[in-house]
mmCIF file of C-alpha atoms in Angstrom:
data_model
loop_
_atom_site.group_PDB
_atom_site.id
_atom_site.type_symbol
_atom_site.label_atom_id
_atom_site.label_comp_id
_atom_site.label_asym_id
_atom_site.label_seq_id
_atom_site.Cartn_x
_atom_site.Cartn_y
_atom_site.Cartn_z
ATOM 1 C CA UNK A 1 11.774 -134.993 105.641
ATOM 2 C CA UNK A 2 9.299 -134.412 102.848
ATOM 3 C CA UNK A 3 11.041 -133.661 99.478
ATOM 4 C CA UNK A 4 9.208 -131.315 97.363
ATOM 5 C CA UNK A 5 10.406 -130.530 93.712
ATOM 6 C CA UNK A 6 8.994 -126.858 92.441
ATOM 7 C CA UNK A 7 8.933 -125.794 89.038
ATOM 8 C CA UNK A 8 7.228 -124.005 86.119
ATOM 9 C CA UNK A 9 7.897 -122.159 82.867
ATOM 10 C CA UNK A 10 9.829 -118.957 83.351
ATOM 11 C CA UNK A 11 7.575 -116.285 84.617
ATOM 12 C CA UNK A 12 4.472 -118.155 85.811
ATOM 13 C CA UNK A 13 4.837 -116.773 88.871
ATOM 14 C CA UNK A 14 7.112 -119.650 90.846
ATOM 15 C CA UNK A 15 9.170 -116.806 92.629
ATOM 16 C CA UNK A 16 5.992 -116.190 94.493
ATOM 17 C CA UNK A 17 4.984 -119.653 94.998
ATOM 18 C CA UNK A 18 8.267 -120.650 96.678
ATOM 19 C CA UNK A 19 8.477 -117.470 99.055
ATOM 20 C CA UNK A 20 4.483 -118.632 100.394
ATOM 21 C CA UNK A 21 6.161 -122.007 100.911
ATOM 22 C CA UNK A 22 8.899 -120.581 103.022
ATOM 23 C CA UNK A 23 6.696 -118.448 104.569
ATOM 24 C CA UNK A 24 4.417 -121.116 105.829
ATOM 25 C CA UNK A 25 7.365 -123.140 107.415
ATOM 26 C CA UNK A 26 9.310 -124.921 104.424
ATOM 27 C CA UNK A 27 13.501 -124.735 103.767
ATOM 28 C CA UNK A 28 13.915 -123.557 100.226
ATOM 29 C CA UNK A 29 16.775 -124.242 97.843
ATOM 30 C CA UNK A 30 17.095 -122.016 94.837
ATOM 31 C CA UNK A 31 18.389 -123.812 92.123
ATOM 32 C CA UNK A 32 18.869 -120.525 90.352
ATOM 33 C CA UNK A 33 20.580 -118.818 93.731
ATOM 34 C CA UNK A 34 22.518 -122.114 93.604
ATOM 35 C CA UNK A 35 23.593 -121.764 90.049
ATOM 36 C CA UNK A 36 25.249 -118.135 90.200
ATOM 37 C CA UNK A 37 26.898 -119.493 93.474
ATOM 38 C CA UNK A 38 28.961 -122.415 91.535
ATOM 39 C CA UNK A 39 30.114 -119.996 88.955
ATOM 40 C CA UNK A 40 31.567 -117.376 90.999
ATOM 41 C CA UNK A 41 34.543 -115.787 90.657
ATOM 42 C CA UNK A 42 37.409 -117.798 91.798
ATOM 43 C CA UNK A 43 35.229 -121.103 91.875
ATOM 44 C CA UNK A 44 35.982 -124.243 89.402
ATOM 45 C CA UNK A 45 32.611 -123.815 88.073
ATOM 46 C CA UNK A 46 33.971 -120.570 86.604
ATOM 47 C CA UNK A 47 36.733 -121.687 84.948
ATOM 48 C CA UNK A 48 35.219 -124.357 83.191
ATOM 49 C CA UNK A 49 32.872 -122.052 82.020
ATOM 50 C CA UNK A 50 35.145 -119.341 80.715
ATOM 51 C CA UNK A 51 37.585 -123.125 79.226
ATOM 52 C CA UNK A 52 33.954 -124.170 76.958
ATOM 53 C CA UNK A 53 32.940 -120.864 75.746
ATOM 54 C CA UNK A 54 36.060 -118.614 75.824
ATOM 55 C CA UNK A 55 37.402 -115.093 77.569
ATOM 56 C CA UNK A 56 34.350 -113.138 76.211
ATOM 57 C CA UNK A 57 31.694 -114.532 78.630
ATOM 58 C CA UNK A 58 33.738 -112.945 81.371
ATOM 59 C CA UNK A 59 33.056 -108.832 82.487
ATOM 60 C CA UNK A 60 35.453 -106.838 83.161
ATOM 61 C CA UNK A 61 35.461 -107.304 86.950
ATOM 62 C CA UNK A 62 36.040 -111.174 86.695
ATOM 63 C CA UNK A 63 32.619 -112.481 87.184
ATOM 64 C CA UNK A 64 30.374 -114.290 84.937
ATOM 65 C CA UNK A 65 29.120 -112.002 81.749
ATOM 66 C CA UNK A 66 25.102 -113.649 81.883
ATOM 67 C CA UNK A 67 24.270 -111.582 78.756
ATOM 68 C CA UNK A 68 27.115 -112.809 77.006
ATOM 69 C CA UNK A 69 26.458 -116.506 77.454
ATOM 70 C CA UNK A 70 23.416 -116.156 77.476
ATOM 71 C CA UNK A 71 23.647 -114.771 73.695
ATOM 72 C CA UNK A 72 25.809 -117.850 73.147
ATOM 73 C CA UNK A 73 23.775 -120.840 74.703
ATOM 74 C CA UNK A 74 20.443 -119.610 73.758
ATOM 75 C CA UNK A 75 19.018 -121.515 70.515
ATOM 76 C CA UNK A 76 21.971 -123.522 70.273
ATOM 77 C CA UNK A 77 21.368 -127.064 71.696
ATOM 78 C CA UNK A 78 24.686 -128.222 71.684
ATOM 79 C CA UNK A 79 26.323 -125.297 73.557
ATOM 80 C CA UNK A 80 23.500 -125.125 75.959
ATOM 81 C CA UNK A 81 23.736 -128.869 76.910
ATOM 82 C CA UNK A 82 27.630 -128.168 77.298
ATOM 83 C CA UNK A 83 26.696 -125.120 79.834
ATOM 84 C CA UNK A 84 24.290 -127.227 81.646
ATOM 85 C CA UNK A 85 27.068 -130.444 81.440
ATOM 86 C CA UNK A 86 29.213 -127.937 83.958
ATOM 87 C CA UNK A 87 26.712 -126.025 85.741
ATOM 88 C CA UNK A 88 24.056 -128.830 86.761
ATOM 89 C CA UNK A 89 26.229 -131.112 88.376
ATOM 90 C CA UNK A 90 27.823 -128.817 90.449
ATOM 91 C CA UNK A 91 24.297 -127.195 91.514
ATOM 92 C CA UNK A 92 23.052 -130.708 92.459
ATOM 93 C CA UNK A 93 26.076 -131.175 94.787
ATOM 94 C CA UNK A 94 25.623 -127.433 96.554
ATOM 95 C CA UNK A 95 21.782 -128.631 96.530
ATOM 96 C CA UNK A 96 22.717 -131.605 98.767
ATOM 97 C CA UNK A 97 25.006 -130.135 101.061
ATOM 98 C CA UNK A 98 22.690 -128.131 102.123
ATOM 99 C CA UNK A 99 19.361 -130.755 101.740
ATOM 100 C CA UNK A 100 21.832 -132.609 104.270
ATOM 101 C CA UNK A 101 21.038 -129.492 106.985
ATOM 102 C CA UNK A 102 17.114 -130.009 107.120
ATOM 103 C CA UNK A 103 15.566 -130.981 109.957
ATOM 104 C CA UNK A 104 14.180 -134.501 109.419
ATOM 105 C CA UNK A 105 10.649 -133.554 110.454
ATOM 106 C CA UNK A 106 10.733 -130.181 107.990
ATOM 107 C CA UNK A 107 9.639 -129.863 104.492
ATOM 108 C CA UNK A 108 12.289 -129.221 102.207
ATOM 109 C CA UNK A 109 11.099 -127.049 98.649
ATOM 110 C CA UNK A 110 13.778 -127.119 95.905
ATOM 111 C CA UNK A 111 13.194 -124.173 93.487
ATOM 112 C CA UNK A 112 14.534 -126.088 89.901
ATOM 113 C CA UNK A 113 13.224 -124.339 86.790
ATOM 114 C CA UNK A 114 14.786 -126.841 84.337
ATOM 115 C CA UNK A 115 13.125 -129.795 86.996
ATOM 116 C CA UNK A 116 11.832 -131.639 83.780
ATOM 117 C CA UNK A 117 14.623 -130.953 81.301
ATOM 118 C CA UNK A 118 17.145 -132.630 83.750
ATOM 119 C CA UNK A 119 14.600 -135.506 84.197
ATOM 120 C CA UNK A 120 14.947 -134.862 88.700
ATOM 121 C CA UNK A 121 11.582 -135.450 89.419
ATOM 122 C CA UNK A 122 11.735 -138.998 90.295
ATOM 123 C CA UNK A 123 14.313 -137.249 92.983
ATOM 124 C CA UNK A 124 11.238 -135.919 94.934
ATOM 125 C CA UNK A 125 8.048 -137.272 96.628
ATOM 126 C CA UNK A 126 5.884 -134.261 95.654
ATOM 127 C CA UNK A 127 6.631 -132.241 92.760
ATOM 128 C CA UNK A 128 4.716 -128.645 92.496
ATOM 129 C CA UNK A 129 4.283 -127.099 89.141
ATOM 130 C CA UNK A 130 3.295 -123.873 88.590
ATOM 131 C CA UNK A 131 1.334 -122.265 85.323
ATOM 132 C CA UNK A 132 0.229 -119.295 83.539
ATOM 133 C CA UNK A 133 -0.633 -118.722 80.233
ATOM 134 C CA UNK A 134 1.767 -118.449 77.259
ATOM 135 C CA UNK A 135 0.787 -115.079 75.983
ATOM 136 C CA UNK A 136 0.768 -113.931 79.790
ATOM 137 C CA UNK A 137 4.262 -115.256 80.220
ATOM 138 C CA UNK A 138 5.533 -113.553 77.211
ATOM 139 C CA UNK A 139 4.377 -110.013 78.336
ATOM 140 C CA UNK A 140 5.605 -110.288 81.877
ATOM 141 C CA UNK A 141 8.963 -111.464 80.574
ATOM 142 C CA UNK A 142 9.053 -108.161 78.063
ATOM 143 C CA UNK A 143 6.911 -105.500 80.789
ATOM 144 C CA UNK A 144 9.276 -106.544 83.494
ATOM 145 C CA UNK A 145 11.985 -108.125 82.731
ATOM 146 C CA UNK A 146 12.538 -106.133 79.733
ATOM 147 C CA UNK A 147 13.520 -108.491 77.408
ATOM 148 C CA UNK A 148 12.642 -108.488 73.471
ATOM 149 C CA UNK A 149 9.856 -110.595 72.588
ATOM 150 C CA UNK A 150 11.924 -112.983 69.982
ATOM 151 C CA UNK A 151 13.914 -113.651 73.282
ATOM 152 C CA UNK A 152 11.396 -113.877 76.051
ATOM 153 C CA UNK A 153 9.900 -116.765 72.992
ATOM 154 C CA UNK A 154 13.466 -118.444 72.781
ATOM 155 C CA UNK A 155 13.557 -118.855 76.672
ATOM 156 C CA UNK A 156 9.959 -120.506 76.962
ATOM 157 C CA UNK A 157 11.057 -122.542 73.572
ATOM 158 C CA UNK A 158 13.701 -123.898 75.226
ATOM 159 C CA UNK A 159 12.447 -125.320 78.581
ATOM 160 C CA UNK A 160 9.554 -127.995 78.837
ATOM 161 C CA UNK A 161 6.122 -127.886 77.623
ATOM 162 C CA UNK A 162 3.137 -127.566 80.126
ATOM 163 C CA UNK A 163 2.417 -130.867 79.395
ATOM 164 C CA UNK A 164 5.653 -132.198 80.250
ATOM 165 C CA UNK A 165 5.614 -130.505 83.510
ATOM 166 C CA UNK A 166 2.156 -132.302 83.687
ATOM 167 C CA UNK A 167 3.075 -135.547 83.248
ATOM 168 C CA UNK A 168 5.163 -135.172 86.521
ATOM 169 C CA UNK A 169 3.261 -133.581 88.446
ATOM 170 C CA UNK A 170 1.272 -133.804 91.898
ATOM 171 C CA UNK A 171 -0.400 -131.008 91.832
ATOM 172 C CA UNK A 172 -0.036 -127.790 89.502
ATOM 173 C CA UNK A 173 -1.185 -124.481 90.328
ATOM 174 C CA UNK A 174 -2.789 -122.057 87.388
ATOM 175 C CA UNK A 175 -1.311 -118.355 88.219
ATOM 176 C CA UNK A 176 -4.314 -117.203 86.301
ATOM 177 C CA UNK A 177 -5.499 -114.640 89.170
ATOM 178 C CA UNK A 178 -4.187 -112.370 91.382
ATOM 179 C CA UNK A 179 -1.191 -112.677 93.461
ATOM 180 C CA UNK A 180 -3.168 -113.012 96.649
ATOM 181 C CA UNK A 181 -5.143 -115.330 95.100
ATOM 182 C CA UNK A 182 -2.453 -117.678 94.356
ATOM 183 C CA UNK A 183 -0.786 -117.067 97.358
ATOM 184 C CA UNK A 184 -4.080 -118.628 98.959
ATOM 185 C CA UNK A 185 -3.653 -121.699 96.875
ATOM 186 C CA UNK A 186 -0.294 -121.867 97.932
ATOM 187 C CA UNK A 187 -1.548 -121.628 101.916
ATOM 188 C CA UNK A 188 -4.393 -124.154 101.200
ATOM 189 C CA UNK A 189 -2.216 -127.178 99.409
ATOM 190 C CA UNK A 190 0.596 -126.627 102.615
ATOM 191 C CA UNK A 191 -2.398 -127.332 104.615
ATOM 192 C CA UNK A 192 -4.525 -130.123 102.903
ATOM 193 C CA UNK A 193 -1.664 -132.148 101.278
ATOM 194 C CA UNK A 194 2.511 -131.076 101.742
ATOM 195 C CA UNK A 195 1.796 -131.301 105.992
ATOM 196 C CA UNK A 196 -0.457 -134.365 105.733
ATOM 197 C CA UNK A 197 1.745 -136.039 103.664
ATOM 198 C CA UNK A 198 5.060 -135.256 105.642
ATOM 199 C CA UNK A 199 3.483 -136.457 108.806
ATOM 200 C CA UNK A 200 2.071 -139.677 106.819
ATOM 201 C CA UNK A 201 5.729 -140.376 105.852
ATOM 202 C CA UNK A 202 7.150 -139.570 109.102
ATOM 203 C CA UNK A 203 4.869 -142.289 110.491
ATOM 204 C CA UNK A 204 5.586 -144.554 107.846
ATOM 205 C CA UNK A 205 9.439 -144.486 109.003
ATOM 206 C CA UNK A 206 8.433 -144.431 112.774
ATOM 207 C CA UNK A 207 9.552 -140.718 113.355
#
């Protein structure tokens, strides 16, 4: 099984790149999906949650209030390593339950925006990074995600720097196009280097 790590800075366009993935024949795990599984309602994850940062981060139906922590953790390093202190282990234990389900000739693609941050990418044999510009970032994150613009800066401020994701790389994709266009990308490194590679390593192990 070939391990692939994807990541990027929020809104470069890595939803996209990780549906193409899927669509040409890899298992995806979404760290995010994974994430807001661990801290549902009636789940440990929860409670520690609601134990480090009090009653208020919960909505009036029980479940998590994102907002609300969000408006906590953000800009504050120490509470955001505390959230991540709960949250990340518990993610990487969902994550390998279900890494434990691939088929050992398929290509497994875990979706982990915070990849760098949580120093994983020694976990994986290929890591993807996707790209786009700052500015570009910024507007998508305000046009469609409607956030303010002092916020959409705080999240890109607090993850990685391109160069970080750089440094780990294997290949990085620049969302600098259209979406076809880097969906082609996408199609064109499953075909000259993730499928190589996995059958290179399968015959490395004798499968």
């Amino acid at each position: 099984m070939l391990k692939v790590g994807l990541t990027g800075g929020i809104a470069a366009g890595k939803s996209l790149v990780a549906r193409t993935l899927v669509d040409c024949g890899a298992v995806l795990i979404d760290a995010d999906a994974l994430a807001r599984e661990v801290v549902e309602p009636g789940t440990a994850g929860l409670a520690a949650v609601v134990d480090a940062f009090g009653p208020q981060v919960l909505a009036a139906d029980g479940t998590l209030d994102r907002p609300a922590l969000a408006a906590i953790v953000f800009g504050n390093e120490e509470k955001r390593a505390a959230l991540n202190s709960i949250v990340h282990p518990l993610v990487r234990a969902r994550a390998a339950e279900l890494a434990a389900q691939v088929p050992e000739d398929g290509i497994l693609v875990q979706d982990i925006p915070l990849l760098v941050e949580t120093g994983q990418a020694g976990n994986f044999d290929f890591v993807l990074v996707v790209e786009a510009p700052v500015e570009e970032r910024l507007a998508r994150m305000v046009r469609d995600r409607g956030m303010k613009p002092e916020d959409a800066r705080a999240r890109i401020d607090a993850q990685a720097t391109a160069e970080d994701r750089a440094a780990v790389a294997h290949a990085v994709l620049e969302n600098t196009g259209t979406p076809e266009e880097l969906v082609e990308a996408v199609q064109e490194l499953w075909r000259s280097r993730l499928v190589p590679l996995n059958h290179e390593r399968r015959r490395a192990a004798g499968g």
